[in-house]
Tab-separated table of C-alpha atoms and ligand atoms in Angstrom:
chain	number	residue	atom	x	y	z
Q	1	UNK	CA	154.851	-82.407	47.614
Q	2	UNK	CA	157.284	-80.713	45.248
Q	3	UNK	CA	156.304	-80.850	41.572
Q	4	UNK	CA	158.220	-80.118	38.394
Q	5	UNK	CA	157.678	-76.693	36.757
Q	6	UNK	CA	157.438	-78.358	33.309
Q	7	UNK	CA	155.625	-81.726	33.647
Q	8	UNK	CA	153.874	-81.050	36.968
Q	9	UNK	CA	154.866	-84.480	38.328
Q	10	UNK	CA	157.076	-85.076	41.362
Q	11	UNK	CA	160.592	-84.975	39.890
Q	12	UNK	CA	161.689	-88.607	39.809
Q	13	UNK	CA	165.443	-88.602	39.541
Q	14	UNK	CA	167.715	-85.636	39.229
Q	15	UNK	CA	166.210	-82.166	39.236
Q	16	UNK	CA	167.324	-78.560	39.412
Q	17	UNK	CA	166.187	-76.068	42.030
Q	18	UNK	CA	165.673	-72.392	41.155
Q	19	UNK	CA	166.423	-69.567	43.603
Q	20	UNK	CA	162.698	-69.656	44.478
Q	21	UNK	CA	163.069	-73.338	45.401
Q	22	UNK	CA	161.085	-74.583	42.387
Q	23	UNK	CA	162.124	-77.951	40.931
Q	24	UNK	CA	162.554	-78.877	37.252
Q	25	UNK	CA	163.442	-82.415	36.044
Q	26	UNK	CA	166.824	-82.403	34.290
Q	27	UNK	CA	165.349	-84.594	31.558
Q	28	UNK	CA	163.388	-81.690	29.999
Q	29	UNK	CA	165.113	-79.873	27.182
Q	30	UNK	CA	166.152	-76.367	28.268
Q	31	UNK	CA	165.520	-73.502	25.812
Q	32	UNK	CA	166.860	-70.802	28.140
Q	33	UNK	CA	166.742	-69.710	31.775
Q	34	UNK	CA	165.095	-67.091	33.931
Q	35	UNK	CA	167.555	-64.191	34.235
Q	36	UNK	CA	166.467	-63.598	37.843
Q	37	UNK	CA	166.103	-67.054	39.443
Q	38	UNK	CA	167.877	-69.395	36.933
Q	39	UNK	CA	164.757	-71.598	36.506
Q	40	UNK	CA	165.099	-73.557	33.219
Q	41	UNK	CA	162.522	-72.856	30.512
Q	42	UNK	CA	161.224	-75.623	28.300
Q	43	UNK	CA	160.592	-74.444	24.726
Q	44	UNK	CA	156.855	-75.218	25.045
Q	45	UNK	CA	156.299	-72.996	28.107
Q	46	UNK	CA	154.225	-69.859	27.615
Q	47	UNK	CA	153.627	-67.088	30.202
Q	48	UNK	CA	157.282	-66.182	30.445
Q	49	UNK	CA	158.068	-62.514	29.963
Q	50	UNK	CA	160.856	-60.525	28.432
Q	51	UNK	CA	163.494	-58.996	30.706
Q	52	UNK	CA	166.175	-57.533	28.431
Q	53	UNK	CA	166.346	-57.974	24.648
Q	54	UNK	CA	168.269	-61.221	25.171
Q	55	UNK	CA	166.908	-62.513	28.502
Q	56	UNK	CA	163.591	-63.754	29.924
Q	57	UNK	CA	161.772	-63.970	33.276
Q	58	UNK	CA	159.770	-66.923	34.622
Q	59	UNK	CA	156.115	-66.588	35.750
Q	60	UNK	CA	157.120	-66.740	39.448
Q	61	UNK	CA	159.489	-63.784	39.064
Q	62	UNK	CA	156.950	-61.889	36.952
Q	63	UNK	CA	154.291	-62.243	39.682
Q	64	UNK	CA	156.576	-60.448	42.178
Q	65	UNK	CA	157.865	-57.865	39.702
Q	66	UNK	CA	158.327	-54.155	40.360
Q	67	UNK	CA	157.279	-52.729	36.995
Q	68	UNK	CA	156.184	-49.175	37.759
Q	69	UNK	CA	157.706	-46.131	39.434
Q	70	UNK	CA	154.734	-46.041	41.784
Q	71	UNK	CA	155.335	-49.655	42.867
Q	72	UNK	CA	159.048	-48.858	43.305
Q	73	UNK	CA	158.216	-45.850	45.496
Q	74	UNK	CA	156.228	-48.030	47.907
Q	75	UNK	CA	159.337	-50.078	48.763
Q	76	UNK	CA	161.883	-47.320	49.179
Q	77	UNK	CA	160.987	-46.052	52.704
Q	78	UNK	CA	161.445	-49.583	54.104
Q	79	UNK	CA	164.783	-49.966	52.319
Q	80	UNK	CA	165.994	-46.616	53.718
Q	81	UNK	CA	164.862	-47.613	57.230
Q	82	UNK	CA	166.618	-50.993	56.968
Q	83	UNK	CA	169.789	-49.255	55.760
Q	84	UNK	CA	169.639	-46.765	58.635
Q	85	UNK	CA	169.326	-49.714	61.039
Q	86	UNK	CA	172.562	-51.055	59.534
Q	87	UNK	CA	174.195	-47.652	60.121
Q	88	UNK	CA	174.129	-46.621	56.456
Q	89	UNK	CA	172.225	-43.364	56.088
Q	90	UNK	CA	172.704	-40.956	53.204
Q	91	UNK	CA	173.556	-37.348	54.043
Q	92	UNK	CA	171.616	-36.278	50.956
Q	93	UNK	CA	168.756	-38.346	49.651
Q	94	UNK	CA	169.156	-39.784	46.193
Q	95	UNK	CA	166.311	-40.319	43.766
Q	96	UNK	CA	165.640	-43.895	42.615
Q	97	UNK	CA	164.290	-44.249	39.070
Q	98	UNK	CA	163.101	-47.396	37.299
Q	99	UNK	CA	164.601	-47.720	33.824
Q	100	UNK	CA	164.278	-50.082	30.880
Q	101	UNK	CA	166.703	-52.960	31.656
Q	102	UNK	CA	168.081	-52.649	28.107
Q	103	UNK	CA	169.133	-49.058	28.807
Q	104	UNK	CA	171.660	-50.180	31.451
Q	105	UNK	CA	172.750	-53.357	29.655
Q	106	UNK	CA	174.166	-51.997	26.423
Q	107	UNK	CA	177.209	-54.125	25.691
Q	108	UNK	CA	177.582	-55.253	29.309
Q	109	UNK	CA	179.324	-58.552	29.925
Q	110	UNK	CA	177.140	-59.578	32.838
Q	111	UNK	CA	173.540	-58.645	33.596
Q	112	UNK	CA	173.400	-55.191	35.200
Q	113	UNK	CA	170.449	-54.583	37.522
Q	114	UNK	CA	171.206	-51.027	38.609
Q	115	UNK	CA	173.624	-48.135	38.471
Q	116	UNK	CA	174.446	-44.956	40.349
Q	117	UNK	CA	175.010	-41.788	38.365
Q	118	UNK	CA	177.785	-39.609	39.739
Q	119	UNK	CA	179.445	-36.390	38.676
Q	120	UNK	CA	183.032	-35.771	39.750
Q	121	UNK	CA	184.354	-32.209	39.831
Q	122	UNK	CA	187.854	-32.517	38.428
Q	123	UNK	CA	189.520	-29.690	40.364
Q	124	UNK	CA	188.242	-30.622	43.816
Q	125	UNK	CA	187.417	-34.296	43.134
Q	126	UNK	CA	184.152	-33.691	44.986
Q	127	UNK	CA	181.563	-36.207	43.839
Q	128	UNK	CA	177.870	-35.461	43.474
Q	129	UNK	CA	175.499	-38.389	43.339
Q	130	UNK	CA	172.934	-37.560	40.694
Q	131	UNK	CA	170.612	-40.513	41.058
Q	132	UNK	CA	170.112	-44.251	41.137
Q	133	UNK	CA	168.692	-46.201	38.220
Q	134	UNK	CA	167.266	-49.679	38.756
Q	135	UNK	CA	166.116	-52.093	36.048
Q	136	UNK	CA	162.331	-52.348	35.863
Q	137	UNK	CA	160.845	-55.834	36.217
Q	138	UNK	CA	162.974	-57.217	39.049
Q	139	UNK	CA	161.303	-59.185	41.831
Q	140	UNK	CA	160.562	-57.038	44.903
Q	141	UNK	CA	163.416	-58.672	46.821
Q	142	UNK	CA	165.919	-58.111	43.998
Q	143	UNK	CA	164.653	-54.569	43.453
Q	144	UNK	CA	165.248	-53.714	47.130
Q	145	UNK	CA	168.647	-55.465	47.253
Q	146	UNK	CA	169.691	-53.546	44.111
Q	147	UNK	CA	168.601	-50.236	45.668
Q	148	UNK	CA	170.673	-51.136	48.751
Q	149	UNK	CA	173.717	-51.940	46.585
Q	150	UNK	CA	173.380	-48.629	44.716
Q	151	UNK	CA	172.789	-46.660	47.938
Q	152	UNK	CA	176.123	-48.208	48.966
Q	153	UNK	CA	177.834	-46.454	46.033
Q	154	UNK	CA	176.084	-43.176	46.910
Q	155	UNK	CA	177.052	-43.538	50.591
Q	156	UNK	CA	180.730	-44.142	49.710
Q	157	UNK	CA	180.703	-41.084	47.429
Q	158	UNK	CA	179.074	-38.915	50.110
Q	159	UNK	CA	181.643	-40.117	52.635
Q	160	UNK	CA	184.414	-39.006	50.271
Q	161	UNK	CA	185.531	-42.530	49.384
Q	162	UNK	CA	186.066	-41.883	45.676
Q	163	UNK	CA	188.470	-43.522	43.256
Q	164	UNK	CA	188.378	-46.800	45.194
Q	165	UNK	CA	189.591	-49.986	43.596
Q	166	UNK	CA	186.629	-51.333	41.588
Q	167	UNK	CA	186.679	-54.740	43.339
Q	168	UNK	CA	186.733	-53.123	46.783
Q	169	UNK	CA	183.882	-50.718	45.964
Q	170	UNK	CA	181.621	-53.415	44.468
Q	171	UNK	CA	182.544	-55.706	47.366
Q	172	UNK	CA	181.387	-53.131	49.931
Q	173	UNK	CA	178.111	-52.597	48.026
Q	174	UNK	CA	177.528	-56.362	47.744
Q	175	UNK	CA	178.189	-56.638	51.486
Q	176	UNK	CA	175.434	-54.048	52.152
Q	177	UNK	CA	173.027	-55.877	49.837
Q	178	UNK	CA	173.908	-59.162	51.564
Q	179	UNK	CA	173.311	-57.655	55.006
Q	180	UNK	CA	169.903	-56.411	53.832
Q	181	UNK	CA	169.005	-59.802	52.325
Q	182	UNK	CA	169.977	-61.522	55.583
Q	183	UNK	CA	167.529	-59.307	57.504
Q	184	UNK	CA	164.633	-60.443	55.302
Q	185	UNK	CA	164.762	-64.022	56.583
Q	186	UNK	CA	162.970	-65.496	53.548
Q	187	UNK	CA	164.225	-68.547	51.613
Q	188	UNK	CA	164.431	-66.493	48.377
Q	189	UNK	CA	166.471	-63.730	50.060
Q	190	UNK	CA	168.753	-66.375	51.600
Q	191	UNK	CA	169.280	-67.966	48.175
Q	192	UNK	CA	170.053	-64.596	46.566
Q	193	UNK	CA	172.613	-63.898	49.270
Q	194	UNK	CA	174.185	-67.320	48.852
Q	195	UNK	CA	174.372	-66.886	45.077
Q	196	UNK	CA	175.998	-63.439	45.493
Q	197	UNK	CA	178.604	-64.984	47.815
Q	198	UNK	CA	179.272	-67.753	45.290
Q	199	UNK	CA	179.247	-65.407	42.276
Q	200	UNK	CA	182.282	-66.402	40.154
Q	201	UNK	CA	182.676	-62.818	38.877
Q	202	UNK	CA	186.047	-61.589	40.243
Q	203	UNK	CA	184.779	-58.040	40.856
Q	204	UNK	CA	181.309	-58.689	42.358
Q	205	UNK	CA	181.713	-62.142	43.916
Q	206	UNK	CA	185.458	-61.755	44.511
Q	207	UNK	CA	184.993	-58.286	46.019
Q	208	UNK	CA	182.158	-59.465	48.278
Q	209	UNK	CA	184.242	-62.386	49.606
Q	210	UNK	CA	187.256	-60.128	50.159
Q	211	UNK	CA	185.308	-57.481	52.094
Q	212	UNK	CA	183.365	-60.090	54.054
Q	213	UNK	CA	186.591	-61.748	55.166
Q	214	UNK	CA	187.871	-58.383	56.436
Q	215	UNK	CA	184.576	-57.807	58.283
Q	216	UNK	CA	184.799	-61.225	59.959
Q	217	UNK	CA	188.311	-60.329	61.129
Q	218	UNK	CA	187.931	-56.646	62.080
Q	219	UNK	CA	184.203	-55.904	62.355
Q	220	UNK	CA	182.072	-53.816	60.006
Q	221	UNK	CA	182.728	-50.424	61.657
Q	222	UNK	CA	186.524	-50.730	61.446
Q	223	UNK	CA	186.355	-51.938	57.831
Q	224	UNK	CA	184.071	-49.109	56.659
Q	225	UNK	CA	186.100	-46.530	58.550
Q	226	UNK	CA	189.317	-47.773	56.917
Q	227	UNK	CA	187.748	-47.812	53.453
Q	228	UNK	CA	186.378	-44.270	53.841
Q	229	UNK	CA	189.502	-42.708	55.358
Q	230	UNK	CA	192.328	-44.627	53.645
Q	231	UNK	CA	190.718	-46.142	50.587
Q	232	UNK	CA	191.574	-49.759	51.324
Q	233	UNK	CA	190.879	-52.687	53.647
Q	234	UNK	CA	192.461	-52.883	57.116
X	301	ZN	ZN1	159.387	-82.646	34.880
X	302	ZN	ZN1	162.484	-66.568	37.741
X	303	ZN	ZN1	177.902	-51.603	42.045
């Protein structure tokens, strides 16, 4: 029997479902929401944790959180193996570092979960990938999907696909993250993938939908080949 995250009773009428599938009656007053699974927080609820300076995480997300570099390191071999199975292997390995979520969210419009540091040599336009930073405190599934997304940026750079249209580049990386999430076969991973596909952001959600449409029409290999050699979609 499903029970409400606030009152503990079976939700009687209308209720909301978080990305973890947890229900909350709509009648409870909402103070804010979990930044990772959108679960509503009632002002009386304790045991929520900070994410960034302005956002919070629910107890369910906190229980699955990757908070330390050591914990992060345990997940990375599986992510690399899954990526290789999808045909995305990096020519040079890139170091993944957990960072304070506030450090990568200074003045950002939407919540940023990770970033790839690159150095472009002006004369040759050769790009070195210096490393991947991922926000500490994500759930394991979101941590891995973020690493996959950022490995996507590193892979494009190593394949020489630099200076791509922002929407196209983020769309390709979201496609990789979506493909990884699909492989997990868990309800939470499925919900994350669905929410990425429905993301109203024109760059992330719009880019993902654009690239996915091209993949449906031409196949992944042809799309990636076109992006890497000509810098646009077939
Ligand atoms: Zn309730
Ligand atoms: Zn949550
Ligand atoms: Zn990105």
